[in-house]
Amino acid sequence: MMNKARVLIGMILLLPVLAAGLVACTDEEPVRVDLSKREALVAPRQVDAITYAYLPQYSHTISYQRHRRMLEYLRQTTGLPLRQIFPDTFDEHIKMVERGEIDISYSNPFVYVRLAKAGAQAFARVIEPSGEPNFRGQIITRSDNAEIRDIADCRGKRWVAVDPDSAGGYLFPLGLFFDNGIQVEDFETVDFAPGPGGKQEKVVLSVYAGVYDIGTIRKGTLDVVGGKIDLGAIRVLAETRAYPGWVYSARKGLDPEVVEAISKAMFALDHENEAHKLILSAAGIRGVIPAKDIDYGPVRELAEKLGLDR
Amino acid sequence: MSARSLVEESKKRGSALVESLAIRAVDPMLARDFLRLKNMVDEQSSVEDVAYAFVQDKTGHVMVHTFQKGFPVDLLVVNQDVADETVHIQLLADGSRRIYDFAVPVLVSDGHLGTVRIGLSQARIQQAVQHQITLMAGLFAGALILATSIGTIFARRVTARLGRLRTHAEEMLTGNLDTLSGPTSGVHCWEKQNCKITQCPAYGEVRRRCWYIAGTMCPDCNNEGNFQCRLESCRKCSVYRENAGDEIQDLAETFDVMALTLKTHIDELCDAERNLRDQQRLMRTILDVTPDRVSLIGPTMRYQGCNKSFAESVGMSLAEVEGKTDFDLFEEAEAEERHLAARDILESGARLDTQVKVQGADGDRWYHVVCIPVLNDEGRIDGLLRTDRDITDIKSYENQLIQAQKIESLGLLAGGVAHEINTPLGIILGYAQLLQEDVESGSQIHQDLAIIEKQTQVCKKIVADLLGFSRQSESAKREMCFNNSVMEAISLVRHTLELDKVSILTQLDDRFPIIYGDPEKLKQVWINLLTNARDAMSGKGGTILIRTRLDAPMGIVSLWVADNGSGIGEDVLKKIFDPFFSTKAVDKGTGLGLSVSFGIIKDHDGMIRAISPVPEDFGFPAVQGGQGGVGTVFEVNLPLDHQMGEGQESEKE
């Protein structure tokens, strides 16, 4: 019995040694720092630059991804200090143009119509990936929604749209409904995609989730969300007529030389050129062509028809 | 190991935090939304062990951070190598605490917007590690104590059973073989198998399992081969499966079987020993009670054993004799003789059967010696057994028998001769008497004829004695008074003896015993004894005492004739009844007197013997005169039983 007790005591005495061994296992060589040595940091003054903004129809990340190469190209080609900025909402974008905070604005035609009122001048428009300089809006519903077969069935339904200022995502389809005798009041609800950025995708996802019966989006959005949802579950109910596509406009008062240099560089982009193709593909366009304010007459007509002409 | 896993887990957690923050920080960074960024990093610092979090733009400028007053500039120079997309972890030490610094670049596509850094305090990890260690130590100690307790209990069970085995082993050493170490529980094979074979050795056995018993008659058992072979067949048996236990039980049961077998063996040995002891005692008794001297001699000529008689003969105890040689026990001559005889037998293996005469202090003694070689298991001579039987008495009887046969032969010869001589002697006597009548009385011729007649009468007397000796004469037995026979003989010789100054005293039994016998022949015996007594006086005179006694219970009547003459020497005493033995001069006696008397007494189934000198307790009267020699007593015993005497007589006739 004495031997057993001795063994037991010996093993218990060994425990701290084992524990110390466990602690020792975690040892690494640390770098010495003194967190008490502090300083107040001041941001370096930002270099003056020509600001470039993309109407936030998508999230900032996508906006950045789409136009980063374009800006890089423009900086290199024109030698101008260009900087992309990211307004959170359509309204903010418009107001920033009005305040002169955005020098070059890339916006949809409806927004442009409003920007034009603030003195902005269109100087370039894009050719859609389809090859046309115009684009359309789409009305979508769930594939398994048997109640909605045509536009007339949309009456009394719950509708989600991108933004009150979205061209393809609201105003074009609103014109289509108007033409089919359906007013905004005829819907059970008309809601807009919440929060900043990514609004087109949010509409598709809301319909996909069944929260709304129908949704309206810019044509081409389904390609963007293809990686997120099963596109077979979404049915395109109708498409609007084609309207002039997205437009580059310069704020009122921007140096015409700058506009000239930029537009020249943009027009030089050739889809057949591999390097340019990378830039154009990232931006989701096929090319850039010259634009004039007169090109956006159909849009102004639609606005007028819908009573949006303010 | 566990601590390392915890650290790794913490690193993964920190990596996840910083990566998550980097992804979420993209939009606010692009929008330069410092509030959202600030909120994001502050959210991180709400996590328990996050020491700090901050976001740097691609120029390294800290956009937001969680520090309250100023920014620790030391952090700007560490963990800066964040070119790739992976999380970089750097262990930092700040005074008392340690911090894991996680850095990850904020990337959009391949565009680098800046860096997100999070500091994770090691305190919580340490705390978790400490907790883990404490838990593990507790678990370890608990498991150890539990294992020790279980081990102790188990060991106690095992040691208790082993202890019982040891106790039983010790008891076995002290001789108690009735211990039972194995369990007594369990069913027995005859119960389990419902067996009816009562002849089976396992039937009714309760102290041993059936597989320990050889020769079981169960049809399912392998009854041949050794224990292991039998046990192999048992492993399929339901009795075995139910009763077989662990190794200790096997040991205990084997132990019990061993004890039982040992006890049986010891009992058998005890019985054998008792039997042997009884046999030894019997043998010793047989050897000791036999008067023969028995001795066992080993191959080295030393005595290995002997019986009591032998030991007494050499004057030693039984134990003292062992290991001695002949020269230690006997005189040199005898020892030499025995030694040579023994050596011859040990060498030749021949049996010795002979008679030897040994001179002793009390005269010569005859022994019948038998020596037999003793063979061992291999047939070689391993010693010899010697028996010395004292045959001195037999030798004596043998001599007496020879003498009797000699007397008988002589009697027949003498009888035949006497019978033939008797007739011519009668004719010579008749003619001598006739011639005396024819010649003148007193003349020379008459005197000569008288001498012839006298000598012829002497011859006739001799012849008559010879015939009597050879029992040729007729015996006329009848009932007669013993005393009268004696008195008649005394009266016949008294006068003559008185002339020789010999007086006769009588002490006759006044009960007048009556016997069956021949009065004349008995009278002849008495006269012969009286004249012999007279002759023992050598003419110097003396006293003769005649005593008769009736011993009714014994059925005999005895007569003693004692004198105070010169007595008879010891060597002569043995021969006095021999025919023609005489110590007298040549012409003084024929030597037939006592032998004839011997024949007559024997004819009466009696006994006669002579004792010289006269025993002092005989009561011979003190007398004056005479030579006063040592004297001689003749004792005659005659039976009173007529019938037997008559029957024997008629049988003889």
PDB file of C-alpha atoms in Angstrom, chain A residues 1 4 8 11-12 15 18-19 22-23 25-44 46 59-61 64-65 68-69 86 88 196, chain B residues 1 3-4 7 11 26-27 30-32 61-62 67 69-75 78 90-94 97-100 108-110 113 133 140-141 144 148 155-156:
ATOM      1  CA  MET A   1       0.000   0.000   0.000  1.00  0.00           C
ATOM      2  CA  LYS A   4       0.832   2.777  -4.288  1.00  0.00           C
ATOM      3  CA  LEU A   8       0.000   8.463  -6.595  1.00  0.00           C
ATOM      4  CA  MET A  11       1.900  11.481 -10.389  1.00  0.00           C
ATOM      5  CA  ILE A  12       0.086  14.364  -8.712  1.00  0.00           C
ATOM      6  CA  LEU A  15       0.797  17.555 -12.975  1.00  0.00           C
ATOM      7  CA  LEU A  18       2.806  18.802 -17.430  1.00  0.00           C
ATOM      8  CA  ALA A  19       0.865  22.049 -17.158  1.00  0.00           C
ATOM      9  CA  LEU A  22       1.424  22.934 -22.039  1.00  0.00           C
ATOM     10  CA  VAL A  23       2.085  26.622 -21.467  1.00  0.00           C
ATOM     11  CA  CYS A  25       3.976  24.887 -26.092  1.00  0.00           C
ATOM     12  CA  THR A  26       2.321  28.264 -26.886  1.00  0.00           C
ATOM     13  CA  ASP A  27       5.502  30.274 -26.690  1.00  0.00           C
ATOM     14  CA  GLU A  28       6.477  32.408 -29.727  1.00  0.00           C
ATOM     15  CA  GLU A  29       8.942  35.264 -29.894  1.00  0.00           C
ATOM     16  CA  PRO A  30       6.921  38.500 -29.618  1.00  0.00           C
ATOM     17  CA  VAL A  31       7.804  41.884 -31.116  1.00  0.00           C
ATOM     18  CA  ARG A  32       8.091  44.604 -28.506  1.00  0.00           C
ATOM     19  CA  VAL A  33       5.763  47.562 -28.929  1.00  0.00           C
ATOM     20  CA  ASP A  34       4.809  50.393 -26.623  1.00  0.00           C
ATOM     21  CA  LEU A  35       1.121  51.087 -26.966  1.00  0.00           C
ATOM     22  CA  SER A  36       1.325  53.986 -24.567  1.00  0.00           C
ATOM     23  CA  LYS A  37       3.417  56.025 -26.989  1.00  0.00           C
ATOM     24  CA  ARG A  38       0.640  57.785 -28.893  1.00  0.00           C
ATOM     25  CA  GLU A  39       0.224  60.558 -31.330  1.00  0.00           C
ATOM     26  CA  ALA A  40      -2.777  62.306 -32.840  1.00  0.00           C
ATOM     27  CA  LEU A  41      -2.965  61.448 -36.514  1.00  0.00           C
ATOM     28  CA  VAL A  42      -3.919  64.009 -39.126  1.00  0.00           C
ATOM     29  CA  ALA A  43      -4.991  62.951 -42.586  1.00  0.00           C
ATOM     30  CA  PRO A  44      -2.751  64.292 -45.344  1.00  0.00           C
ATOM     31  CA  GLN A  46      -6.032  65.370 -50.538  1.00  0.00           C
ATOM     32  CA  SER A  59     -22.834  48.778 -54.691  1.00  0.00           C
ATOM     33  CA  HIS A  60     -19.700  50.865 -54.295  1.00  0.00           C
ATOM     34  CA  THR A  61     -17.565  47.800 -54.728  1.00  0.00           C
ATOM     35  CA  TYR A  64     -15.289  50.685 -58.157  1.00  0.00           C
ATOM     36  CA  GLN A  65     -14.647  47.435 -59.988  1.00  0.00           C
ATOM     37  CA  ARG A  68     -11.387  51.526 -61.871  1.00  0.00           C
ATOM     38  CA  ARG A  69      -9.762  50.542 -65.154  1.00  0.00           C
ATOM     39  CA  PHE A  86     -18.936  57.186 -54.452  1.00  0.00           C
ATOM     40  CA  ASP A  88     -24.550  56.719 -51.702  1.00  0.00           C
ATOM     41  CA  PRO A 196     -27.363  52.481 -50.511  1.00  0.00           C
TER      42      PRO A 196
ATOM     43  CA  MET B   1      -1.077  20.235 -27.524  1.00  0.00           C
ATOM     44  CA  ALA B   3      -2.953  24.922 -25.599  1.00  0.00           C
ATOM     45  CA  ARG B   4      -1.465  25.042 -29.070  1.00  0.00           C
ATOM     46  CA  VAL B   7      -3.882  29.371 -29.855  1.00  0.00           C
ATOM     47  CA  LYS B  11      -5.598  32.774 -34.608  1.00  0.00           C
ATOM     48  CA  VAL B  26     -14.594  48.170 -48.748  1.00  0.00           C
ATOM     49  CA  ASP B  27     -17.752  50.210 -49.297  1.00  0.00           C
ATOM     50  CA  LEU B  30     -14.621  53.757 -51.180  1.00  0.00           C
ATOM     51  CA  ALA B  31     -17.262  56.185 -49.972  1.00  0.00           C
ATOM     52  CA  ARG B  32     -14.765  57.580 -47.447  1.00  0.00           C
ATOM     53  CA  HIS B  61      -2.643  56.548 -43.207  1.00  0.00           C
ATOM     54  CA  VAL B  62      -4.867  55.390 -40.374  1.00  0.00           C
ATOM     55  CA  PHE B  67      -7.890  54.071 -29.457  1.00  0.00           C
ATOM     56  CA  LYS B  69      -6.392  59.256 -27.117  1.00  0.00           C
ATOM     57  CA  GLY B  70      -3.943  59.285 -29.932  1.00  0.00           C
ATOM     58  CA  PHE B  71      -2.676  56.346 -31.861  1.00  0.00           C
ATOM     59  CA  PRO B  72       0.227  54.159 -30.719  1.00  0.00           C
ATOM     60  CA  VAL B  73       2.686  54.851 -33.497  1.00  0.00           C
ATOM     61  CA  ASP B  74       4.625  51.675 -32.758  1.00  0.00           C
ATOM     62  CA  LEU B  75       1.824  49.766 -34.439  1.00  0.00           C
ATOM     63  CA  VAL B  78       5.050  46.335 -37.176  1.00  0.00           C
ATOM     64  CA  GLN B  90       2.413  39.019 -35.481  1.00  0.00           C
ATOM     65  CA  LEU B  91       2.741  38.423 -31.760  1.00  0.00           C
ATOM     66  CA  LEU B  92       3.310  41.721 -29.974  1.00  0.00           C
ATOM     67  CA  ALA B  93       4.370  42.300 -26.402  1.00  0.00           C
ATOM     68  CA  ASP B  94       3.316  45.431 -24.577  1.00  0.00           C
ATOM     69  CA  ARG B  97       0.292  41.704 -21.946  1.00  0.00           C
ATOM     70  CA  ARG B  98       0.713  40.014 -25.243  1.00  0.00           C
ATOM     71  CA  ILE B  99      -1.298  40.722 -28.351  1.00  0.00           C
ATOM     72  CA  TYR B 100      -1.718  38.896 -31.616  1.00  0.00           C
ATOM     73  CA  VAL B 108     -11.329  44.959 -54.556  1.00  0.00           C
ATOM     74  CA  SER B 109     -10.579  42.745 -57.488  1.00  0.00           C
ATOM     75  CA  ASP B 110      -6.855  43.360 -57.737  1.00  0.00           C
ATOM     76  CA  LEU B 113      -7.632  49.999 -50.946  1.00  0.00           C
ATOM     77  CA  ILE B 133      -4.891  23.174 -18.039  1.00  0.00           C
ATOM     78  CA  PHE B 140      -6.198  13.909 -15.055  1.00  0.00           C
ATOM     79  CA  ALA B 141      -6.076  13.891 -11.274  1.00  0.00           C
ATOM     80  CA  LEU B 144      -5.768   9.076 -11.809  1.00  0.00           C
ATOM     81  CA  THR B 148      -5.919   4.194  -8.685  1.00  0.00           C
ATOM     82  CA  ALA B 155      -5.691  -5.342  -6.913  1.00  0.00           C
ATOM     83  CA  ARG B 156      -7.214  -5.897  -3.475  1.00  0.00           C
TER      84      ARG B 156
END
